[in-house]
Short mmCIF file of C-alpha atoms in Angstrom, two decimals:
data_model
loop_
_atom_site.label_atom_id
_atom_site.label_comp_id
_atom_site.label_asym_id
_atom_site.label_seq_id
_atom_site.Cartn_x
_atom_site.Cartn_y
_atom_site.Cartn_z
CA MET A 1 1.81 -63.58 -48.13
CA SER A 2 -0.77 -62.47 -50.66
CA THR A 3 -1.47 -58.99 -50.88
CA ASP A 4 -5.05 -57.13 -51.47
CA ALA A 5 -4.61 -56.74 -55.26
CA GLU A 6 -4.29 -60.41 -55.46
CA PHE A 7 -7.92 -60.75 -53.75
CA ALA A 8 -9.16 -58.13 -56.59
CA ASP A 9 -7.63 -59.72 -59.24
CA ALA A 10 -9.66 -62.91 -57.80
CA ARG A 11 -12.95 -61.53 -57.71
CA HIS A 12 -12.54 -60.19 -61.16
CA ILE A 13 -11.72 -63.18 -63.09
CA PRO A 14 -14.59 -64.20 -65.77
CA PRO A 15 -15.70 -68.27 -64.96
CA ILE A 16 -14.32 -70.76 -67.11
CA PRO A 17 -16.60 -71.92 -69.94
CA PRO A 18 -17.68 -75.74 -70.03
CA GLN A 19 -15.37 -78.19 -71.65
CA PRO A 20 -16.04 -80.06 -74.80
CA PRO A 21 -16.15 -83.89 -74.80
CA ARG A 22 -12.71 -85.11 -74.74
CA GLN A 23 -11.70 -86.57 -78.35
CA PRO A 24 -9.46 -89.56 -78.10
CA ALA A 25 -5.91 -89.27 -78.76
CA PRO A 26 -4.62 -90.79 -81.97
CA ALA A 27 -2.77 -93.92 -81.53
CA GLY A 28 0.69 -93.87 -80.60
CA MET A 29 0.53 -90.47 -78.98
CA PRO A 30 0.34 -89.96 -75.05
CA GLU A 31 -2.95 -89.01 -73.17
CA PRO A 32 -2.59 -85.33 -72.39
CA GLU A 33 -2.61 -84.78 -68.63
CA GLY A 34 -5.17 -81.85 -69.16
CA ASP A 35 -7.03 -79.90 -71.44
CA PRO A 36 -5.10 -77.02 -72.65
CA ARG A 37 -8.03 -74.88 -73.11
CA THR A 38 -8.68 -75.32 -69.35
CA THR A 39 -5.51 -74.81 -68.15
CA VAL A 40 -5.22 -71.16 -66.92
CA LEU A 41 -1.51 -69.71 -66.09
CA ARG A 42 -1.51 -67.85 -62.70
CA ARG A 43 0.97 -66.05 -61.22
CA VAL A 44 2.85 -68.15 -58.22
CA PRO A 45 3.29 -66.19 -55.53
CA ALA A 46 6.66 -66.39 -53.72
CA GLU A 47 7.50 -68.43 -50.86
CA PRO A 48 5.32 -66.75 -48.24
CA SER A 49 7.10 -65.45 -45.36
CA ALA A 50 6.20 -65.90 -41.23
CA PRO A 51 3.47 -63.70 -40.61
CA ALA A 52 4.27 -60.76 -38.42
CA PRO A 53 3.50 -60.65 -34.71
CA GLY A 54 0.02 -59.70 -34.29
CA ALA A 55 -1.12 -59.98 -38.23
CA HIS A 56 -4.53 -61.35 -39.20
CA PRO A 57 -4.35 -64.61 -41.30
CA VAL A 58 -5.20 -63.98 -44.70
CA PRO A 59 -7.98 -66.69 -46.06
CA PRO A 60 -6.87 -68.47 -49.00
CA ARG A 61 -8.39 -67.39 -52.46
CA PRO A 62 -11.94 -68.84 -53.39
CA THR A 63 -12.06 -71.30 -56.52
CA VAL A 64 -15.10 -70.25 -58.47
CA PRO A 65 -16.45 -73.62 -60.38
CA PRO A 66 -17.90 -73.34 -64.08
CA PRO A 67 -21.51 -73.14 -64.64
CA ALA A 68 -23.43 -76.37 -65.39
CA GLY A 69 -23.70 -76.64 -69.37
CA ALA A 70 -21.20 -74.24 -70.19
CA GLN A 71 -19.01 -74.66 -73.51
CA PRO A 72 -15.32 -73.68 -73.75
CA PRO A 73 -14.78 -70.61 -75.76
CA PRO A 74 -13.40 -71.42 -79.60
CA HIS A 75 -9.75 -71.21 -80.19
CA PRO A 76 -9.00 -69.68 -83.55
CA ASP A 77 -5.61 -70.89 -83.83
CA ARG A 78 -6.89 -74.20 -84.08
CA ALA A 79 -8.96 -76.61 -86.28
CA PRO A 80 -12.36 -78.06 -85.23
CA GLY A 81 -11.94 -81.39 -83.46
CA ALA A 82 -7.91 -81.29 -83.55
CA PRO A 83 -6.87 -82.55 -80.05
CA ALA A 84 -5.55 -79.52 -78.03
CA PRO A 85 -2.05 -79.63 -77.37
CA ALA A 86 -0.13 -80.46 -74.15
CA ALA A 87 0.20 -77.51 -71.85
CA PRO A 88 3.54 -77.20 -70.87
CA ALA A 89 4.56 -76.73 -67.16
CA ALA A 90 4.21 -72.95 -66.18
CA PRO A 91 7.51 -71.53 -65.03
CA THR A 92 7.88 -69.69 -61.88
CA PRO A 93 8.13 -66.39 -62.58
CA PRO A 94 11.12 -64.56 -61.40
CA PRO A 95 10.78 -61.54 -59.08
CA PRO A 96 10.41 -58.06 -60.45
CA ALA A 97 13.66 -56.24 -60.81
CA GLY A 98 14.71 -54.17 -58.18
CA ARG A 99 12.17 -55.63 -55.77
CA PRO A 100 13.29 -58.49 -53.69
CA ASN A 101 11.70 -61.04 -51.48
CA ALA A 102 12.18 -58.65 -48.59
CA PHE A 103 10.53 -56.03 -50.25
CA ARG A 104 7.30 -58.35 -50.70
CA ASP A 105 7.96 -59.34 -46.92
CA THR A 106 8.28 -55.41 -45.82
CA ALA A 107 4.80 -54.53 -47.66
CA ALA A 108 3.30 -57.84 -46.05
CA PHE A 109 4.47 -56.75 -42.50
CA HIS A 110 3.23 -52.90 -43.43
CA LEU A 111 -0.05 -54.31 -44.31
CA ALA A 112 -0.40 -56.30 -41.05
CA ASN A 113 0.41 -53.55 -38.94
CA SER A 114 -2.31 -51.40 -40.74
CA GLN A 115 -4.62 -53.95 -40.06
CA LYS A 116 -3.75 -54.41 -36.43
CA LEU A 117 -3.70 -50.71 -35.95
CA TRP A 118 -7.38 -50.57 -37.64
CA SER A 119 -8.55 -53.37 -35.29
CA ASP A 120 -6.62 -51.68 -31.94
CA SER A 121 -8.21 -48.05 -32.75
CA ARG A 122 -11.48 -49.49 -32.01
CA GLU A 123 -13.10 -50.01 -28.48
CA PRO A 124 -12.72 -53.56 -27.27
CA ALA A 125 -15.87 -55.44 -26.89
CA ALA A 126 -17.10 -56.33 -23.38
CA GLY A 127 -15.61 -60.02 -22.03
CA ARG A 128 -13.08 -59.53 -24.86
CA GLY A 129 -9.15 -59.91 -23.34
CA PRO A 130 -6.19 -58.68 -24.82
CA GLY A 131 -5.59 -62.20 -26.72
CA ALA A 132 -9.06 -62.42 -28.36
CA PRO A 133 -9.07 -62.31 -32.17
CA PRO A 134 -10.10 -59.32 -33.75
CA ALA A 135 -13.67 -58.28 -34.66
CA PRO A 136 -14.64 -58.70 -38.11
CA ARG A 137 -14.04 -55.99 -40.36
CA HIS A 138 -17.49 -55.03 -41.25
CA PRO A 139 -18.83 -51.36 -41.13
CA ALA A 140 -20.64 -50.65 -37.57
CA PRO A 141 -24.55 -50.29 -37.72
CA ARG A 142 -25.67 -46.66 -37.39
CA HIS A 143 -27.12 -45.44 -34.24
CA PRO A 144 -30.61 -44.22 -34.83
CA ALA A 145 -29.68 -41.42 -33.13
CA ALA A 146 -26.45 -40.39 -35.22
CA GLY A 147 -28.89 -38.81 -37.88
CA PRO A 148 -28.71 -39.18 -41.52
CA SER A 149 -24.99 -37.24 -41.72
CA ALA A 150 -23.27 -39.69 -39.08
CA ALA A 151 -20.18 -41.41 -40.89
CA PRO A 152 -20.60 -45.20 -41.34
CA GLY A 153 -18.84 -47.04 -38.56
CA SER A 154 -18.65 -44.08 -36.37
CA GLU A 155 -19.05 -44.86 -32.79
CA PRO A 156 -22.54 -44.18 -31.54
CA PRO A 157 -22.97 -41.41 -28.94
CA ARG A 158 -22.29 -42.21 -25.46
CA PRO A 159 -25.40 -41.40 -22.74
CA ALA A 160 -24.66 -38.21 -20.40
CA ALA A 161 -23.84 -40.36 -17.44
CA GLU A 162 -21.16 -42.65 -19.08
CA ARG A 163 -19.48 -39.58 -20.52
CA PRO A 164 -16.30 -38.44 -18.81
CA PRO A 165 -16.26 -35.13 -17.12
CA HIS A 166 -15.28 -32.22 -19.40
CA PRO A 167 -12.09 -30.64 -17.77
CA SER A 168 -12.36 -27.00 -16.87
CA TRP A 169 -10.29 -24.45 -18.69
CA PRO A 170 -7.91 -23.30 -17.52
CA PRO A 171 -7.15 -26.27 -15.40
CA THR A 172 -7.78 -25.01 -11.88
CA THR A 173 -4.12 -26.23 -10.14
CA ALA A 174 -2.44 -25.14 -7.06
CA PRO A 175 -0.13 -22.15 -7.49
CA HIS A 176 3.40 -22.64 -7.12
CA PRO A 177 4.64 -21.59 -3.35
CA GLY A 178 5.76 -18.02 -3.64
CA VAL A 179 3.84 -17.01 -6.74
CA VAL A 180 0.46 -14.93 -6.61
CA PRO A 181 -1.75 -15.82 -9.21
CA THR A 182 -3.34 -13.04 -11.15
CA PRO A 183 -6.78 -12.16 -10.52
CA GLY A 184 -9.25 -13.18 -13.30
CA ALA A 185 -6.62 -16.17 -14.15
CA PRO A 186 -7.37 -18.49 -11.64
CA GLY A 187 -5.21 -21.90 -12.11
CA ARG A 188 -2.02 -19.87 -13.79
CA PRO A 189 0.51 -20.32 -11.04
CA GLY A 190 3.23 -18.64 -13.04
CA ALA A 191 0.66 -15.79 -14.33
CA VAL A 192 2.10 -12.41 -12.94
CA ARG A 193 -0.04 -9.61 -14.32
CA ARG A 194 2.77 -6.82 -15.33
CA PRO A 195 1.84 -3.29 -14.15
CA GLY A 196 -0.39 -1.53 -16.85
CA PRO A 197 -0.33 2.62 -17.66
CA ARG A 198 -2.93 3.33 -15.45
CA LEU A 199 -1.01 1.78 -12.58
CA LEU A 200 2.24 3.21 -13.35
CA GLY A 201 0.73 6.66 -13.62
CA ALA A 202 -1.22 6.27 -10.26
CA ALA A 203 2.07 5.23 -8.64
CA ALA A 204 3.83 8.23 -10.19
CA CYS A 205 1.27 10.26 -8.85
CA LEU A 206 1.32 8.99 -5.50
CA VAL A 207 5.03 9.25 -5.56
CA LEU A 208 4.70 12.91 -6.43
CA GLY A 209 1.96 13.83 -4.24
CA ILE A 210 4.52 12.34 -1.20
CA GLY A 211 7.17 14.50 -2.46
CA LEU A 212 4.94 17.53 -2.40
CA ILE A 213 3.79 16.96 0.95
CA GLY A 214 7.10 16.55 2.20
CA GLY A 215 8.23 19.34 0.65
CA ALA A 216 5.53 21.52 2.05
CA ALA A 217 6.01 20.10 5.76
CA ALA A 218 9.62 20.91 5.38
CA GLY A 219 9.01 24.31 4.03
CA SER A 220 6.48 24.68 6.91
CA TRP A 221 9.21 23.32 9.39
CA LEU A 222 11.75 25.68 8.11
CA THR A 223 9.20 28.74 8.12
CA ASP A 224 8.46 27.50 11.98
CA GLU A 225 11.99 27.32 12.84
CA ALA A 226 12.51 30.46 11.31
CA ASP A 227 9.32 32.13 13.25
CA ALA A 228 10.82 30.54 16.28
CA ALA A 229 13.74 32.36 15.89
CA PRO A 230 14.04 35.23 18.67
CA PRO A 231 12.96 38.42 17.33
CA THR A 232 14.85 41.41 17.35
CA ALA A 233 15.40 43.76 19.97
CA GLU A 234 13.80 46.45 18.12
CA ALA A 235 10.87 44.58 17.34
CA VAL A 236 10.52 43.31 20.99
CA PHE A 237 10.62 47.06 21.94
CA ALA A 238 7.69 48.21 19.52
CA LYS A 239 5.57 45.28 20.63
CA GLY A 240 5.83 46.17 24.39
CA ARG A 241 4.43 49.38 23.60
CA ASP A 242 1.05 48.02 22.52
CA VAL A 243 0.52 44.90 25.19
CA TRP A 244 -1.46 46.83 27.34
CA HIS A 245 -4.76 46.80 24.72
CA ASN A 246 -3.58 43.57 22.52
CA THR A 247 -3.15 41.39 25.61
CA PRO A 248 -5.99 39.88 28.33
CA VAL A 249 -5.64 41.48 31.67
CA ASP A 250 -5.42 37.82 33.35
CA ARG A 251 -2.34 37.43 31.25
CA LEU A 252 -0.70 40.86 32.60
CA PHE A 253 -2.22 40.62 36.08
CA PRO A 254 -3.08 36.81 36.70
CA ARG A 255 -5.83 36.01 39.39
CA THR A 256 -3.46 33.94 41.30
CA VAL A 257 0.61 34.05 41.73
CA ASN A 258 2.42 31.48 43.52
CA GLY A 259 5.73 32.49 44.50
CA LEU A 260 8.19 29.32 45.00
CA GLY A 261 10.71 29.96 47.81
CA VAL A 262 10.38 33.71 47.52
CA GLY A 263 8.91 34.13 51.00
CA PRO A 264 11.25 34.91 54.20
CA GLY A 265 13.63 32.07 54.75
CA GLY A 266 12.65 30.59 51.23
CA ALA A 267 9.01 30.09 51.91
CA ASP A 268 6.24 29.97 49.33
CA ARG A 269 3.76 32.34 48.66
CA THR A 270 0.72 32.88 47.18
CA TRP A 271 -0.96 36.26 46.33
CA THR A 272 -4.39 36.60 44.82
CA ARG A 273 -6.12 39.38 43.10
CA ILE A 274 -8.65 41.18 45.01
CA ALA A 275 -8.76 44.49 42.43
CA VAL A 276 -7.91 45.91 39.08
CA ALA A 277 -7.99 49.78 38.42
CA PRO A 278 -9.34 51.20 35.14
CA ASP A 279 -6.59 52.02 32.61
CA GLY A 280 -5.84 55.61 32.70
CA GLY A 281 -3.27 58.30 33.36
CA CYS A 282 -0.07 58.74 35.70
CA GLY A 283 -1.12 61.59 37.50
CA HIS A 284 -2.27 59.87 40.66
CA ALA A 285 -0.01 57.01 40.75
CA TYR A 286 3.10 58.55 42.37
CA ASP A 287 4.55 60.71 45.15
CA PRO A 288 5.23 64.11 43.15
CA LYS A 289 9.29 63.35 43.05
CA LEU A 290 8.61 60.02 41.52
CA THR A 291 6.40 61.67 39.09
CA ALA A 292 8.88 64.26 37.88
CA ALA A 293 11.82 61.94 38.15
CA LEU A 294 9.41 59.53 35.70
CA ALA A 295 8.10 62.46 33.63
CA ARG A 296 11.09 62.19 30.87
CA ALA A 297 10.07 58.83 29.77
CA GLY A 298 6.41 59.96 29.46
CA CYS A 299 3.15 58.16 30.02
CA THR A 300 0.80 56.44 27.77
CA ARG A 301 -1.18 54.05 30.33
CA LEU A 302 -0.99 53.14 33.91
CA LEU A 303 -2.28 49.66 34.61
CA ARG A 304 -2.62 48.79 38.52
CA ALA A 305 -4.06 45.51 40.59
CA THR A 306 -3.92 44.95 44.13
CA TYR A 307 -3.35 41.43 45.50
CA ALA A 308 -3.91 39.92 48.85
CA ASP A 309 -1.38 37.01 50.55
CA ALA A 310 -2.99 33.61 51.71
CA THR A 311 -3.62 35.00 55.18
CA ARG A 312 -5.13 38.32 54.22
CA SER A 313 -2.71 39.97 56.73
CA SER A 314 -1.06 42.15 53.85
CA VAL A 315 -1.79 43.82 50.66
CA ILE A 316 0.19 44.82 47.64
CA THR A 317 -0.37 46.90 44.47
CA VAL A 318 1.44 46.12 41.56
CA GLY A 319 1.55 48.91 38.60
CA ALA A 320 2.96 49.29 34.95
CA GLN A 321 3.25 52.22 33.30
CA ILE A 322 3.69 52.33 29.25
CA THR A 323 6.00 54.93 28.65
CA LYS A 324 6.60 56.97 25.45
CA ALA A 325 10.36 56.83 25.57
CA ASP A 326 12.77 55.12 22.72
CA GLN A 327 14.96 52.40 23.88
CA PRO A 328 17.93 54.35 24.57
CA GLY A 329 15.48 56.60 26.65
CA MET A 330 14.66 53.55 28.86
CA MET A 331 18.30 52.62 29.07
CA ALA A 332 18.95 56.31 30.25
CA LEU A 333 16.51 56.52 32.79
CA ASN A 334 17.33 52.99 34.33
CA THR A 335 21.08 54.56 34.81
CA ARG A 336 19.86 57.67 36.31
CA PHE A 337 17.66 55.62 38.95
CA SER A 338 20.42 53.39 39.51
CA THR A 339 23.39 56.03 39.97
CA ARG A 340 21.18 58.50 42.11
CA SER A 341 19.53 55.74 44.04
CA LEU A 342 16.09 57.34 43.23
CA GLY A 343 14.80 53.68 43.98
CA THR A 344 15.38 53.58 47.65
CA ARG A 345 14.63 57.13 48.90
CA THR A 346 11.33 57.11 50.92
CA ASP A 347 10.09 60.40 49.53
CA LEU A 348 9.85 58.89 46.04
CA LEU A 349 7.24 56.05 46.66
CA PRO A 350 4.55 54.97 44.30
CA LEU A 351 0.70 55.31 45.77
CA PRO A 352 -1.37 52.10 46.62
CA TYR A 353 -4.53 51.29 45.10
CA ALA A 354 -7.19 51.10 47.83
CA ALA A 355 -10.07 49.24 46.34
CA LYS A 356 -13.39 50.16 48.25
CA GLY A 357 -15.03 46.58 49.69
CA THR A 358 -11.73 44.52 49.48
CA PRO A 359 -9.32 43.66 52.60
CA ALA A 360 -7.10 46.97 50.60
CA GLU A 361 -9.78 49.49 51.43
CA GLY A 362 -7.93 51.02 54.15
CA PHE A 363 -4.52 50.74 52.20
CA GLY A 364 -3.21 54.38 52.12
CA PRO A 365 0.18 55.94 52.21
CA ALA A 366 0.48 55.88 55.82
CA GLN A 367 0.32 52.03 55.71
CA ARG A 368 3.13 51.57 53.00
CA ALA A 369 6.06 49.62 54.71
CA SER A 370 7.79 48.39 51.65
CA TRP A 371 8.40 49.15 47.85
CA THR A 372 10.27 48.32 44.51
CA VAL A 373 10.91 50.27 41.20
CA ARG A 374 11.69 48.84 38.06
CA ILE A 375 12.99 50.37 35.11
CA LEU A 376 13.06 47.86 32.13
CA THR A 377 15.13 48.58 29.01
CA ASP A 378 13.91 45.80 26.63
CA ILE A 379 10.48 47.26 26.72
CA PRO A 380 9.12 50.71 27.31
CA VAL A 381 7.49 49.63 30.93
CA VAL A 382 8.13 50.93 34.19
CA VAL A 383 6.82 48.40 36.86
CA TYR A 384 6.37 49.09 40.70
CA ALA A 385 5.14 47.23 43.88
CA VAL A 386 4.08 48.80 47.31
CA SER A 387 3.16 46.48 50.24
CA GLY A 388 1.45 47.07 53.63
CA PHE A 389 -0.50 45.61 56.23
CA ALA A 390 -4.16 44.61 55.72
CA ASP A 391 -5.18 46.01 59.34
CA GLY A 392 -4.85 49.33 58.17
CA ARG A 393 -1.58 49.91 60.51
CA THR A 394 0.65 52.81 60.40
CA VAL A 395 4.38 52.22 59.30
CA THR A 396 6.75 54.99 60.00
CA ASP A 397 9.86 53.71 58.71
CA PRO A 398 9.11 51.94 55.57
CA GLN A 399 11.98 50.19 54.20
CA PRO A 400 12.92 49.21 49.94
CA ALA A 401 12.17 45.74 49.20
CA GLU A 402 15.70 45.11 48.08
CA ALA A 403 17.03 46.02 51.72
CA ALA A 404 14.10 44.10 53.49
CA VAL A 405 14.73 40.93 51.61
CA ARG A 406 18.40 40.39 53.07
CA PRO A 407 19.21 37.75 55.23
CA GLY A 408 19.26 39.14 59.16
CA VAL A 409 17.53 42.11 58.55
CA THR A 410 14.91 42.48 61.64
CA THR A 411 13.06 45.40 60.45
CA ALA A 412 8.86 45.00 60.68
CA PRO A 413 8.78 44.93 56.66
CA ALA A 414 11.43 42.25 56.74
CA GLU A 415 10.01 39.91 59.43
CA SER A 416 6.35 40.22 58.21
CA GLY A 417 7.42 39.32 54.75
CA LEU A 418 6.05 42.69 53.20
CA GLY A 419 9.65 43.07 51.42
CA HIS A 420 9.25 39.84 49.83
CA ASP A 421 5.83 40.26 48.83
CA ALA A 422 6.42 43.24 47.00
CA LYS A 423 9.84 42.42 45.26
CA GLY A 424 8.03 38.88 44.21
CA LEU A 425 4.94 40.58 42.71
CA ALA A 426 7.15 43.13 40.86
CA ASP A 427 9.45 40.40 39.43
CA ARG A 428 6.20 38.45 38.30
CA ILE A 429 4.58 41.07 36.59
CA GLY A 430 7.45 42.21 34.74
CA THR A 431 8.12 38.69 33.15
CA ASP A 432 4.33 38.62 32.05
CA PHE A 433 4.85 41.93 30.29
CA ARG A 434 7.88 40.62 28.46
CA LYS A 435 6.69 37.47 27.64
CA ALA A 436 3.74 39.61 26.00
CA ALA A 437 6.09 41.15 24.05
CA GLY A 438 8.36 38.33 23.18
CA SER A 439 11.10 39.19 24.65
CA PRO A 440 13.76 36.51 25.60
CA THR A 441 15.00 38.46 28.59
CA GLN A 442 12.76 37.14 31.36
CA THR A 443 13.09 36.93 35.17
CA THR A 444 11.71 33.54 36.79
CA GLU A 445 11.98 34.62 40.18
CA ALA A 446 7.95 34.33 40.40
CA SER A 447 5.76 31.62 38.52
CA SER A 448 1.90 30.87 38.31
#
């Protein structure tokens, strides 16, 4: 197979000058087969090998005829008019050293493949199948819209309707299951944004804040626990001295007191407050002998209130004396009342508070039926209660509340429940004063 170089040599061969008239050969000499002047030695190509699959056939080299009337060029080595010697047969040139036929076959194969690739790279024309011959190798016409800068043979631009859609970037592919795409980077299933310094700082501040809040809550809880611990006896005693002006009257003397199971036979009792006496001194609160017995403790204030039962048949006066004694003095006073039975003597009774315009208006010293006196040792307070009939009847034989509440007692104070009234209200008011002072020693015999 010939190469492109051979085609180039054929195009640059000068035309053969015209042959002069042939002279007859001398007698006895054979007629030459051809004019040696017109004999051209050409390279004889090697035997062409079989074309490679898909290679284009190469046309034969064109023969250029001599122009009419041309004269052959003169030969200086031969006299004019001498016959031209016979041209010897042109021997076949041997192949170049180191370049066997296989080399030429390989070059032809690569040339054929390069031509095939050049032809296949172009877009096939309409109506041409895979087996159609290749298009002629000539420059494609320049598209008028391409402009002067368009390269020769470039493909003209397609209309916008025929152009394939331009893919978006980044491609919007479905995220991988279990992977959360990063905001601002759609279509990147494996993109997971790492936390930045600000996010890490915010997380650290959050953790620190939670720790501080937790520590504050724990400290507050521990403080509350410490505050909830029972106060000392000295603190309770000191606070009990001031409850009379630091606590509302409704907490010390409730408007309604419910005694559950404190009545005769375990019956419930209810008492309603009908009068509250102004606070003052202790000069008109007791019989003279009881005043003398309590004088050792002193008197800071005396608080009193009068109640009536649910049937308005009995009235009860409850009082609380704030003493000046210390805790040992209150304990000594309690011991004296217990050992000498000062709380059961009928000549040592407290006086009632008979408020005008109330059911207790006729409640005087002669109507006292039952009473009780309590010496509190945890706070400096003496609590007492005295009960009587609301109709103003006279009682000649009053009975202490502790004796009237015993089972089987048939006295008037016991059967009428006046002993239960005095004891129940005294217990409840003593409990309210202890609560106001914060004392853990509280009785629960009556509840509101």
